Short mmCIF file of C-alpha atoms in Angstrom, two decimals:
data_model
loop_
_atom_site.label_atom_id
_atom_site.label_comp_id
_atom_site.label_asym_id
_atom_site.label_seq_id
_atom_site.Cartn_x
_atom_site.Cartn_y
_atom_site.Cartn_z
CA UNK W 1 -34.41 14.99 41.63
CA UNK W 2 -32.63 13.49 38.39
CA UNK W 3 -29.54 15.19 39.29
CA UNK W 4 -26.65 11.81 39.22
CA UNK W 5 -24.47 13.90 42.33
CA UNK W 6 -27.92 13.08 44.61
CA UNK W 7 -28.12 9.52 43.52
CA UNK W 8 -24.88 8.50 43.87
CA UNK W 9 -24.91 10.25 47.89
CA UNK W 10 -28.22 7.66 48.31
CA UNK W 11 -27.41 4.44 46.93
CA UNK W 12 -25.04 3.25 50.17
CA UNK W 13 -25.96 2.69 53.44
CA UNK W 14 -26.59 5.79 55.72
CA UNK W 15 -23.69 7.73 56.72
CA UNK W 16 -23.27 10.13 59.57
CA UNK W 17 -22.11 12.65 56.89
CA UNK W 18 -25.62 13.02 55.32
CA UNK W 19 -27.14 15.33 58.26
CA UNK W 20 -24.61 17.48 56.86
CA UNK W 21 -26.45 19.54 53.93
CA UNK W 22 -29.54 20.30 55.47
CA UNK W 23 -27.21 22.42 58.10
CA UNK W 24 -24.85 23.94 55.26
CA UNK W 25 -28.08 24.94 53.76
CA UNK W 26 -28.87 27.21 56.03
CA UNK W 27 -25.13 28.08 56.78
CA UNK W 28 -25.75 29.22 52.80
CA UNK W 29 -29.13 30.72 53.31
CA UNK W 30 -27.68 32.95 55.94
CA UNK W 31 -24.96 33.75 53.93
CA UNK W 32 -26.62 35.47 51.40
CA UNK W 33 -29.32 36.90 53.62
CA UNK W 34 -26.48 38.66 55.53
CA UNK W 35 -27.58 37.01 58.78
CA UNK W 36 -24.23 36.79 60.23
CA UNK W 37 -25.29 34.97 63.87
CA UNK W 38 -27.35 32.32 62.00
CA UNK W 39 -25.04 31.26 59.58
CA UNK W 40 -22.87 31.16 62.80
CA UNK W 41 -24.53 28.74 64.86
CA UNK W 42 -25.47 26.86 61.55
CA UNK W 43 -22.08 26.49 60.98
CA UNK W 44 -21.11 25.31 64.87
CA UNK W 45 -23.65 22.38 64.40
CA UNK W 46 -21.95 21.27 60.97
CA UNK W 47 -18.85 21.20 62.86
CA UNK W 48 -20.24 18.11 64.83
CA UNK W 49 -21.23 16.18 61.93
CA UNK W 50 -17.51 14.97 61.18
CA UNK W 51 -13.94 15.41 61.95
CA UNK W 52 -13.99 17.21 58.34
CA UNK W 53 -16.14 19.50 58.35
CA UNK W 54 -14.02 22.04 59.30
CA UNK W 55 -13.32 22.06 55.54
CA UNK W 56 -16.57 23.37 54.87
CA UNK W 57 -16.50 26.20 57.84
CA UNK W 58 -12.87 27.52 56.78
CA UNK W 59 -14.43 27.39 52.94
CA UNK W 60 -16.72 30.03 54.51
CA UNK W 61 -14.34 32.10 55.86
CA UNK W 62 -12.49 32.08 53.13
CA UNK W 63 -15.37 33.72 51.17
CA UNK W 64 -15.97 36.10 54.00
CA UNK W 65 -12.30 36.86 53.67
CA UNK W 66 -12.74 37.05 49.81
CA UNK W 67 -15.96 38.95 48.71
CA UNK W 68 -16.96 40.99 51.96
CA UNK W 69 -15.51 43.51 52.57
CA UNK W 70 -16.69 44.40 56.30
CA UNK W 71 -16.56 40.95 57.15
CA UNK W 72 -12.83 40.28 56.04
CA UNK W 73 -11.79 40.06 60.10
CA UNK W 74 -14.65 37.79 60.58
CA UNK W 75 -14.02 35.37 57.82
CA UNK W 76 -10.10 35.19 58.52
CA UNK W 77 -11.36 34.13 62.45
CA UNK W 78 -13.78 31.56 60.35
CA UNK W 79 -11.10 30.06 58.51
CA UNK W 80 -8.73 29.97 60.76
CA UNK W 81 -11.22 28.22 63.72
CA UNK W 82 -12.76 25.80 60.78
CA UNK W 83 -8.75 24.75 60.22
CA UNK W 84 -8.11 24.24 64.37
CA UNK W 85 -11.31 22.51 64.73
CA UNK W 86 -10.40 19.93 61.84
CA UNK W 87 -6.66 19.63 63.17
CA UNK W 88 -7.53 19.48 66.76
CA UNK W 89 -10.00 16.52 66.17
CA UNK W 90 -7.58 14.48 64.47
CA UNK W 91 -4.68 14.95 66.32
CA UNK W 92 -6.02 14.59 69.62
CA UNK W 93 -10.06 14.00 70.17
CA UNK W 94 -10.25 10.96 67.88
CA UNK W 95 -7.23 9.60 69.02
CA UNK W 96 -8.34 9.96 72.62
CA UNK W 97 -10.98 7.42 72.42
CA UNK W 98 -7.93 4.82 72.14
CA UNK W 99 -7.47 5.07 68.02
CA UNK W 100 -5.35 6.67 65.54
CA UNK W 101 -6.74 8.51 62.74
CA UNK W 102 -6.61 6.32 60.24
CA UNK W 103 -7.94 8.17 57.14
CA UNK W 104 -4.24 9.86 56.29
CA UNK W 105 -3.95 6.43 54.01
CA UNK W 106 -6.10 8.46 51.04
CA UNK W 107 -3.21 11.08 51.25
CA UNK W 108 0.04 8.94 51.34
CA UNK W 109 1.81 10.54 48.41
CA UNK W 110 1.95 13.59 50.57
CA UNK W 111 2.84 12.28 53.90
CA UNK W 112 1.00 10.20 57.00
CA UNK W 113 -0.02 12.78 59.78
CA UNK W 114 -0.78 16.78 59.30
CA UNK W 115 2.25 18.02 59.96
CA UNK W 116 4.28 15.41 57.31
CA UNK W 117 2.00 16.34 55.09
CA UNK W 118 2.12 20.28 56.01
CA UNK W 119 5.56 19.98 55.98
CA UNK W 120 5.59 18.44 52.29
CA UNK W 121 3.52 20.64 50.81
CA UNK W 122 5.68 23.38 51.71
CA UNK W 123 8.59 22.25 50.89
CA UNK W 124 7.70 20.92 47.61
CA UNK W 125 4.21 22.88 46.34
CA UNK W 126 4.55 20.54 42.82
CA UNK W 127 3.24 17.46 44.80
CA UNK W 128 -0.13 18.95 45.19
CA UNK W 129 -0.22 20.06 41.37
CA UNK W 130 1.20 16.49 40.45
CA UNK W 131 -1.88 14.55 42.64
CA UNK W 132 -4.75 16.51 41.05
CA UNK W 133 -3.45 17.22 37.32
CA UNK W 134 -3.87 13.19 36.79
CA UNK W 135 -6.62 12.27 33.54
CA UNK W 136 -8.76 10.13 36.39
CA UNK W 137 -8.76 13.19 38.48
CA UNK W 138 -9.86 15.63 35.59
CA UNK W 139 -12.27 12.99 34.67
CA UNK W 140 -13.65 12.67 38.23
CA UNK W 141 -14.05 16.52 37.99
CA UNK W 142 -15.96 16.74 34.75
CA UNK W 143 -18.13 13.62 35.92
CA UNK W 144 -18.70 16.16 38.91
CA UNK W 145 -19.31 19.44 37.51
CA UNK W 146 -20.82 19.09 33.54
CA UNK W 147 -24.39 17.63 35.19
CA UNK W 148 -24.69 20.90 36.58
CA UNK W 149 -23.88 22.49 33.05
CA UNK W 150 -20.70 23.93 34.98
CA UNK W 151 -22.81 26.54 36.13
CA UNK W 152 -21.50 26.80 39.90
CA UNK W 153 -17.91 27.49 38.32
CA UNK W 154 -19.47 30.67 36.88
CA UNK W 155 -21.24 32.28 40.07
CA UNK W 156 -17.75 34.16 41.01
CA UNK W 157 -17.08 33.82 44.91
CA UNK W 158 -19.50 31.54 45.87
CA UNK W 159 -17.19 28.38 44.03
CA UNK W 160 -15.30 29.58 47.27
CA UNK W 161 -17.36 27.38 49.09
CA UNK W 162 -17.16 24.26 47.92
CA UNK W 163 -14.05 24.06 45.32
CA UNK W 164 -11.15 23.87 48.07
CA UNK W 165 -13.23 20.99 49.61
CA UNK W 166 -13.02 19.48 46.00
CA UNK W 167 -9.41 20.23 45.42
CA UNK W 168 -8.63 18.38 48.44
CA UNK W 169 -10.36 15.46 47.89
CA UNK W 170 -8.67 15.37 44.58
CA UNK W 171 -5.54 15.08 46.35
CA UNK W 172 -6.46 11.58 48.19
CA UNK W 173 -5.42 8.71 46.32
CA UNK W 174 -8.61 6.75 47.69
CA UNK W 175 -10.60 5.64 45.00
CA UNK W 176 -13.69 6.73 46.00
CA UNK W 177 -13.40 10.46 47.68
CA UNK W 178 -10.45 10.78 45.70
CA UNK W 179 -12.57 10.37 42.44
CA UNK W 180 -15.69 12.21 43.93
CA UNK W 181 -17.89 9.10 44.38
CA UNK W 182 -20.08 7.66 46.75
CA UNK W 183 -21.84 10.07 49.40
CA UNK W 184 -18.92 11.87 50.26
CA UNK W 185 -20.17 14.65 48.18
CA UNK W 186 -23.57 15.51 49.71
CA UNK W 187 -22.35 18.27 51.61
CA UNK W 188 -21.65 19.43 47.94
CA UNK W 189 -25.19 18.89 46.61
CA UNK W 190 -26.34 22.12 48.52
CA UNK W 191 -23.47 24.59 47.68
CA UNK W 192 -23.92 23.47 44.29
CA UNK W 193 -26.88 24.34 43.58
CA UNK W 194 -26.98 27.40 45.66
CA UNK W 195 -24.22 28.76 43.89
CA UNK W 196 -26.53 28.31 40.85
CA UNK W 197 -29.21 29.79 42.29
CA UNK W 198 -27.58 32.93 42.88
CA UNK W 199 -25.92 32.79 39.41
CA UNK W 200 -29.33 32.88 37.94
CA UNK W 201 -31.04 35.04 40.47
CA UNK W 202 -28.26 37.97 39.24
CA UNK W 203 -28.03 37.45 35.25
CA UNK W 204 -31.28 39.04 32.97
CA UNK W 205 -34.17 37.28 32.45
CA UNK W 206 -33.04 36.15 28.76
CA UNK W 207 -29.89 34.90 30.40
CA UNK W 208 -31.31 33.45 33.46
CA UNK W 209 -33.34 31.59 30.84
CA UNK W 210 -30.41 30.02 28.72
CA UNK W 211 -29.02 29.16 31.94
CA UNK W 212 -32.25 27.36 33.21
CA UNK W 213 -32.35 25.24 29.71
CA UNK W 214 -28.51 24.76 29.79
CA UNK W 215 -29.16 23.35 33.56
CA UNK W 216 -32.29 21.14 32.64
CA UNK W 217 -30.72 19.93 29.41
CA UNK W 218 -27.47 19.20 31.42
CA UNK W 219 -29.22 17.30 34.22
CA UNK W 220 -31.37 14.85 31.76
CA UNK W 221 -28.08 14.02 30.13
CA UNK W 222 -26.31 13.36 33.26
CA UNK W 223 -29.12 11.41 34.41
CA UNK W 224 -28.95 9.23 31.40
CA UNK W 225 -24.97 8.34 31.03
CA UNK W 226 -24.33 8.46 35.52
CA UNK W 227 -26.99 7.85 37.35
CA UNK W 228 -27.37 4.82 39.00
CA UNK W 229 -30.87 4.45 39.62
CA UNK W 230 -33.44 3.10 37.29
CA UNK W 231 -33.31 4.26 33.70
CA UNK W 232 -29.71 5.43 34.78
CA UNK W 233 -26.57 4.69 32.45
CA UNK W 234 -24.95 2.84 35.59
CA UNK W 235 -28.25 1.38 36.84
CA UNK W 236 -27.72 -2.50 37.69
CA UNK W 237 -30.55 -4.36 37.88
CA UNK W 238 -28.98 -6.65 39.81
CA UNK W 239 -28.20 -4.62 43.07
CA UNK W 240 -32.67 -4.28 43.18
CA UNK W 241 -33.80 -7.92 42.89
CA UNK W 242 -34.12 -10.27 45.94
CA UNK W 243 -32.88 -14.02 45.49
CA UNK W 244 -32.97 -16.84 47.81
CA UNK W 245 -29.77 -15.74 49.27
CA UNK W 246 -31.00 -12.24 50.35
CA UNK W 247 -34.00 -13.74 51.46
CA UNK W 248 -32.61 -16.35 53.95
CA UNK W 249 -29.90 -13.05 55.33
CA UNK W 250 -33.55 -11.79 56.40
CA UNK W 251 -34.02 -14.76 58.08
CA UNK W 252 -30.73 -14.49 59.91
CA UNK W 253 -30.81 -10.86 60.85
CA UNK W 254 -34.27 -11.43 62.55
CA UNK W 255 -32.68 -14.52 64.58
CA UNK W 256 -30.47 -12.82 66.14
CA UNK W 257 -31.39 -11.46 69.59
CA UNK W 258 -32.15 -8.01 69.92
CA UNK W 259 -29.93 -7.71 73.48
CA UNK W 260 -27.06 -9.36 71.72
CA UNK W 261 -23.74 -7.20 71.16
CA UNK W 262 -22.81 -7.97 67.91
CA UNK W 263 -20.51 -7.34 64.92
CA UNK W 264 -20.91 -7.50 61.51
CA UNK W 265 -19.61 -6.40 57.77
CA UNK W 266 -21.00 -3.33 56.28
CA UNK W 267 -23.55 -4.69 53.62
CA UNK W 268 -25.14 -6.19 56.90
CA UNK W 269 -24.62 -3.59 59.44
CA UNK W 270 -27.33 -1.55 57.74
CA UNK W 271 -29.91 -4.03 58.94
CA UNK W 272 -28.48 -4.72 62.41
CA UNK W 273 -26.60 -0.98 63.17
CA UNK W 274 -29.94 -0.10 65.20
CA UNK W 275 -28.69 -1.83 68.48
CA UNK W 276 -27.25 -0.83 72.03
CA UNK W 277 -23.72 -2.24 71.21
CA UNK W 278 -22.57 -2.53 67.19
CA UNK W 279 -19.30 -2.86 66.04
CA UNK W 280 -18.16 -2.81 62.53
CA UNK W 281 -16.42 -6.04 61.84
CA UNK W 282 -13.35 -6.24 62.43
CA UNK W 283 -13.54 -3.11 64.39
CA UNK W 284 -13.91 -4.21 67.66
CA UNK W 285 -11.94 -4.92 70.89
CA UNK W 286 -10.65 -8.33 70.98
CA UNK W 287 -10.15 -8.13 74.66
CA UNK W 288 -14.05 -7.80 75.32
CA UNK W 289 -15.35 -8.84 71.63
CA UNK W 290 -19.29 -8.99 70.95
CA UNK W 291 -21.29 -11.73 71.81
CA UNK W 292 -22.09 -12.90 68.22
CA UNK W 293 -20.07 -11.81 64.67
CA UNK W 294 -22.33 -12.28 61.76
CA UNK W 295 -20.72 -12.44 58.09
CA UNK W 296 -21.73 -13.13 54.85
CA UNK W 297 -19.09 -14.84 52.52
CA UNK W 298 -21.00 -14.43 49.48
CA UNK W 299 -21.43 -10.53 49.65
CA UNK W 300 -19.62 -8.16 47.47
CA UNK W 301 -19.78 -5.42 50.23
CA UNK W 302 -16.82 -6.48 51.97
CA UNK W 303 -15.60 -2.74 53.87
CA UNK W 304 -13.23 -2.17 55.12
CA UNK W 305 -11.74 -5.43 54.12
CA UNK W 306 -10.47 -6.54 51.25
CA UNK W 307 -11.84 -9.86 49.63
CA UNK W 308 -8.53 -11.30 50.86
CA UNK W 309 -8.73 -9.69 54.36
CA UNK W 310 -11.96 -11.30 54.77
CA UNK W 311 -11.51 -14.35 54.08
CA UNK W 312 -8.30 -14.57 56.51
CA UNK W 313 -10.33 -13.25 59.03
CA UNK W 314 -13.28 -15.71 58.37
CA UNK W 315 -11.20 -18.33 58.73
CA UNK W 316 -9.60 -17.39 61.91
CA UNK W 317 -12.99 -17.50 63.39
CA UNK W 318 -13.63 -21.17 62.12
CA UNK W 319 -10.20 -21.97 63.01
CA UNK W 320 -10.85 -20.60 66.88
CA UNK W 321 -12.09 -23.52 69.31
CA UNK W 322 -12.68 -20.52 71.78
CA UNK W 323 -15.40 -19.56 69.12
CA UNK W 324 -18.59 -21.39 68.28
CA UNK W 325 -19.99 -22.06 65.11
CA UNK W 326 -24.16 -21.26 66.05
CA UNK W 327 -24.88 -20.84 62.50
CA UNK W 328 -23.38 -21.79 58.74
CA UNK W 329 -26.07 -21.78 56.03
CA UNK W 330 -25.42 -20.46 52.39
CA UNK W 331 -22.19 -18.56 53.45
CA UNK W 332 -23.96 -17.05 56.15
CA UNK W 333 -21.64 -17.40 59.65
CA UNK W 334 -23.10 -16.78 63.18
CA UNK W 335 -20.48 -16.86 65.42
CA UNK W 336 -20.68 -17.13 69.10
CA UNK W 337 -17.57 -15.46 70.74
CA UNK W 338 -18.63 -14.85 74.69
CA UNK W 339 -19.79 -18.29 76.20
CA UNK W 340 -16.70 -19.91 76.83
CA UNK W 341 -14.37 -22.65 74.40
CA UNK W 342 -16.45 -24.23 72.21
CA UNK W 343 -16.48 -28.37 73.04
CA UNK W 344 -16.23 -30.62 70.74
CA UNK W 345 -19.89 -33.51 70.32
CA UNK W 346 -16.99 -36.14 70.45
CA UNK W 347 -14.16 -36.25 72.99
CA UNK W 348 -11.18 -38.24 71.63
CA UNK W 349 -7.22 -38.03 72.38
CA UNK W 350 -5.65 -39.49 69.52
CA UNK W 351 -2.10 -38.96 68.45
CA UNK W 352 0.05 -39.03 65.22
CA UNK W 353 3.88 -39.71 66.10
CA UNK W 354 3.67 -37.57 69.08
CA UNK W 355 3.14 -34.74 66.46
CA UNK W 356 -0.65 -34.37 66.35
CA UNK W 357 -2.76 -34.88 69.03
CA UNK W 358 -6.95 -35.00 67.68
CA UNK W 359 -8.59 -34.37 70.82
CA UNK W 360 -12.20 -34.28 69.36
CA UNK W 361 -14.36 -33.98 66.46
CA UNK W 362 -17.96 -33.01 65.45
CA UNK W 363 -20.07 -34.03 62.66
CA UNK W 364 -23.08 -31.76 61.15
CA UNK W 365 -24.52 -32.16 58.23
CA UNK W 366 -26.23 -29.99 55.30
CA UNK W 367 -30.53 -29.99 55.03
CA UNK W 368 -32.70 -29.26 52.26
CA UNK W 369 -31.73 -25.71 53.40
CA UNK W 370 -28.60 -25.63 53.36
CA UNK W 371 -27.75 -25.19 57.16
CA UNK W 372 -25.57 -27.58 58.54
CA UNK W 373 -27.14 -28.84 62.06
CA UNK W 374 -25.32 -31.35 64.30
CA UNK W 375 -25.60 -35.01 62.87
CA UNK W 376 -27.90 -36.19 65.47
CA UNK W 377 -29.28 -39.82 63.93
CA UNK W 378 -28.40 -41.25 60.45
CA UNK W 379 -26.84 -39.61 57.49
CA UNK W 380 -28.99 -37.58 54.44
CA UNK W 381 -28.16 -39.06 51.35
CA UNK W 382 -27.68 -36.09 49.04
CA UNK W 383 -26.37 -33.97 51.56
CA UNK W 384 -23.05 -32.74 52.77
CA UNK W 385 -20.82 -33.63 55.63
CA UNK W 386 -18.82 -30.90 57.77
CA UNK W 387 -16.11 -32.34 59.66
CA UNK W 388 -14.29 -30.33 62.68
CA UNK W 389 -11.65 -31.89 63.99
CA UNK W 390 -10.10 -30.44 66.84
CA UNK W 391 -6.15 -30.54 67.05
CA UNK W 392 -3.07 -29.89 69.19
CA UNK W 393 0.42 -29.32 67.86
CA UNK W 394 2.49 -31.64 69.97
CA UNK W 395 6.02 -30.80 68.30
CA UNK W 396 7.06 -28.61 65.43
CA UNK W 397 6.59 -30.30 62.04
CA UNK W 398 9.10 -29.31 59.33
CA UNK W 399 7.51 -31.03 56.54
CA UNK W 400 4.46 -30.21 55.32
CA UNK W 401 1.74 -32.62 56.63
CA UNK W 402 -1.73 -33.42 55.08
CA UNK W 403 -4.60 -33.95 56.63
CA UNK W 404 -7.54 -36.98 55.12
CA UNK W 405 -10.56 -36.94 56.21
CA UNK W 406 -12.69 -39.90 54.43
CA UNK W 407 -16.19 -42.09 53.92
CA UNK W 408 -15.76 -45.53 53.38
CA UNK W 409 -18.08 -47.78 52.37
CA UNK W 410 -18.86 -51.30 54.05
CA UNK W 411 -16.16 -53.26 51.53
CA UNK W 412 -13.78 -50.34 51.76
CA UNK W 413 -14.59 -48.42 48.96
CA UNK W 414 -14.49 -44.66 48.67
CA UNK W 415 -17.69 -42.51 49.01
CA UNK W 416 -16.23 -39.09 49.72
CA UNK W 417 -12.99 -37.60 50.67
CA UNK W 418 -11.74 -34.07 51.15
CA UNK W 419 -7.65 -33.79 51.74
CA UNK W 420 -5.68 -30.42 52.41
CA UNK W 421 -3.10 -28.65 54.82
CA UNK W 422 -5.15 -27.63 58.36
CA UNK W 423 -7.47 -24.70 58.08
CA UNK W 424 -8.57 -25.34 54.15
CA UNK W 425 -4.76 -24.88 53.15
CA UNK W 426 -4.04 -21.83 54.93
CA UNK W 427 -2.10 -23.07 57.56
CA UNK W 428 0.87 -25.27 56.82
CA UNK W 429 1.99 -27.26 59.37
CA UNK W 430 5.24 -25.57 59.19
CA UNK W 431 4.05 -22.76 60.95
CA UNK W 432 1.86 -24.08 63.26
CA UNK W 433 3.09 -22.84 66.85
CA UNK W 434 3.69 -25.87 69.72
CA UNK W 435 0.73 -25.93 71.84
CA UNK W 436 -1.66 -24.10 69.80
CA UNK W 437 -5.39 -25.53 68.91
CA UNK W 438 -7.01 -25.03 66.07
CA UNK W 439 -10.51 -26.30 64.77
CA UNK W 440 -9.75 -27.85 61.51
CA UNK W 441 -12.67 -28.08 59.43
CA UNK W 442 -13.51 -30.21 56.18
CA UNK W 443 -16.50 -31.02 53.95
CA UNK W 444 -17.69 -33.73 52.63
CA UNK W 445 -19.76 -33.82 49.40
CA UNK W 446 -22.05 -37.03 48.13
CA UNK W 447 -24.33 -35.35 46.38
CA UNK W 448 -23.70 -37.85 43.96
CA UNK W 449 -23.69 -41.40 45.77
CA UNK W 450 -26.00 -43.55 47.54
CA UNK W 451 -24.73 -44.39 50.76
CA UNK W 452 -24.81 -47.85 52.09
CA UNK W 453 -26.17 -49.15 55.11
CA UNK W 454 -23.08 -48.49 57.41
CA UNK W 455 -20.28 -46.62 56.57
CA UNK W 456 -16.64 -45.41 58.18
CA UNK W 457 -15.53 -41.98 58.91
CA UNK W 458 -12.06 -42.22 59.38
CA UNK W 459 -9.08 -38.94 59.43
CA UNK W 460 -5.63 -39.59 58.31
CA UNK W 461 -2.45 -37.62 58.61
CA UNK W 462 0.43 -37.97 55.79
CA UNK W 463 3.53 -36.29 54.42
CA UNK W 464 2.74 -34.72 51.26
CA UNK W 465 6.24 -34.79 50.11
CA UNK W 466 6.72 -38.16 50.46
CA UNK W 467 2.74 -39.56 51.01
CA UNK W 468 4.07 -41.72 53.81
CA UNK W 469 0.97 -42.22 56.67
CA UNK W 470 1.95 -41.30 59.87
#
């Protein structure tokens, strides 16, 4: 129960790999008990966990192989199947549902499919040797073993069954499996400590002893300076308390509509992952996309993007007139992608020196809970203004244009003003294709000022280089 390995398998959301160990004990059980067709058919279920566990079967075999004797045939066939079920997955069941297998990233240094990387090792064995023998990988491994007192190194044969797995995630260059983090290891947590209970189940009782203190003394320590749950050297408060921000996501998940298809991030797909049609976001099929994408800017669970990645891809949505904006409160985003080209509140054709052509706009602004909701009647003081303004590249533009989107008072003065290149700055006009539309989309802060009685909204379009209006 204090043992850091379990924590750190608990602490994320729920993968598929954690109905893994209750299977591989009882692969282990049968094992030792000599009860060859149960650890069989325990075995053929852990093969359908994940494309990898045919690590963990050909681990088997290779102890079969190894330490039995009369069973040397059987665990060669073991092996040898685990290693075909594994290959066969990823070279042509996976990719057969339309995708390419695309965890061969976390072994790059050694090639991109099986056979480069078969092929590699081969030819140059010293690659393997120089992508373990690295001080973050021996550090990963000590991190991995010493809470266990190193005792499943020292019950000979049965580190059969779980060190090859290790070695080979030592070999990926990911940062978490290749470091031993995260629950990647919980099909560990059971040949662990089985190997340690057979250690101590074989030594004298004196021994068995020392190594029962060694273990509990080991564990406590471990627990102290790893784990990250409370009391934990790498607990963080943070990741337990509920603020106003976690609260309102609540709010969100509950709104959306349980017949929906939907995508979201990860940190959010735990809450939402229990529906007829979820896709991991960006994960999906753009040619029949979900019916709503929910994202959280503000979350530092980001997979499998990067914080970069995500915010390209958040703004692409806003960017999209095809896509509609149902929801923006606090960084939240509920976007509606299946019911048809958004339109803007405000028809208008407009256009800058048969450049630009603004063929609409919509105003919303901010409430006292932060969602923005169409502007309806007159303006919040205290509040902010989101501006869309929907455009249409007429022509190519060469120089870099701004766009100026302002509130002017009565006599002309200024009461808020927000200018940039379309889509926040990521898009200069200088590669914005002829004939596409975009939804450009600026805010408009007056937290500050009292606003008069009637004001002007009014969008400009300049050269930056030389701030002349067009």
């Amino acid at each position: 129960v204090l043992s850091p390995l379990l924590h750190q398998t608990t602490l994320q959301e729920f993968h598929g790999v954690m109905l893994a160990p209750p299977l591989l004990v009882w692969a282990f059980y049968a094992l030792v008990m000599r009860r060859t067709r149960m650890m069989l058919v325990a075995l053929a279920l852990t093969l359908l966990v994940r494309e990898d566990m045919g690590l963990y079967v050909a681990s088997f075999g290779l102890f079969l192989l190894v330490c039995r004797r009369g069973q040397r045939l059987l665990g060669l066939a073991l092996a040898a199947f685990g290693g075909l079920a594994m290959w066969s997955l990823i070279e042509w069941g996976m990719p057969s549902f339309g995708h390419a297998y695309h965890h061969f990233n976390a072994f790059s240094s050694l090639g991109n499919s099986m056979p480069e990387i078969a092929a590699n090792i081969i030819r140059d064995p010293t690659r393997l040797l120089a992508a373990i023998f690295t001080t973050a990988k021996l550090k990963a491994f000590v991190r991995f073993i010493a809470p266990l007192a190193g005792l499943p190194l020292l019950a000979l044969g049965y580190s059969l069954l779980w060190l090859p797995v290790v070695l080979v995630y030592l070999i990926s260059n990911a940062t978490s499996s290749g470091l031993l983090n995260d629950w990647r290891v919980a099909p560990f947590v059971p040949l662990l400590w089985g190997a340690i209970a057979v250690l101590l189940v074989r030594l004298r009782p004196r021994w068995a002893g020392v190594g029962v203190a060694a273990l509990m003394l080991a564990t406590v320590g471990g627990f102290f300076s790893l784990s990250p749950f409370p009391g934990g050297g790498h607990f963080d408060a943070s990741a337990y308390q509920i603020d106003a921000h976690t609260q309102l996501g609540e709010q969100i998940v509950a709104s959306i509509p349980p017949d929906a298809s939907l995508a979201t991030q990860s940190g959010l797909g735990a809450h939402l992952a229990t529906r007829s049609w979820f896709r991991l976001f960006p994960w999906y099929d753009h040619a029949e996309p979900p019916q709503i994408v929910v994202l959280d800017e503000k979350a530092t669970n980001l997979w499998p993007l990067s914080a970069e990645e995500f915010k390209s891809a958040l703004l692409d949505l806003q960017l999209d007139p095809a896509v509609n904006i149902l929801r923006e409160q606090d960084g939240y985003f509920v976007f509606g992608l299946s019911e048809g080209a958004s339109q803007p509140a405000q028809p208008i054709s407009v256009t800058w020196s048969s450049t630009l052509n603004l063929y609409g706009f919509d105003l919303a602004q901010s409430k006292d809970n932060g969602a923005f909701e169409p502007l309806t009647g007159s303006v919040e003081g205290g509040s902010q203004l989101r501006v869309a303004l929907y455009w249409t590249a007429m022509q190519p533009m060469p120089s870099h244009l701004a766009i100026s989107v302002r509130l002017l008072a009565p006599d002309g003065s200024l009461l808020a003003q927000d200018d940039s290149w379309p889509a926040r700055g990521a898009l200069p006009t200088p590669l914005w294709e002829v004939g596409r539309s975009i939804r450009d989309t600026h805010y408009l802060d007056w937290s500050s000022v009292t606003l008069r009685q009637q004001s002007t909204f009014s969008a400009g379009v300049y050269n930056e280089e030389t701030v002349e209006q067009l």
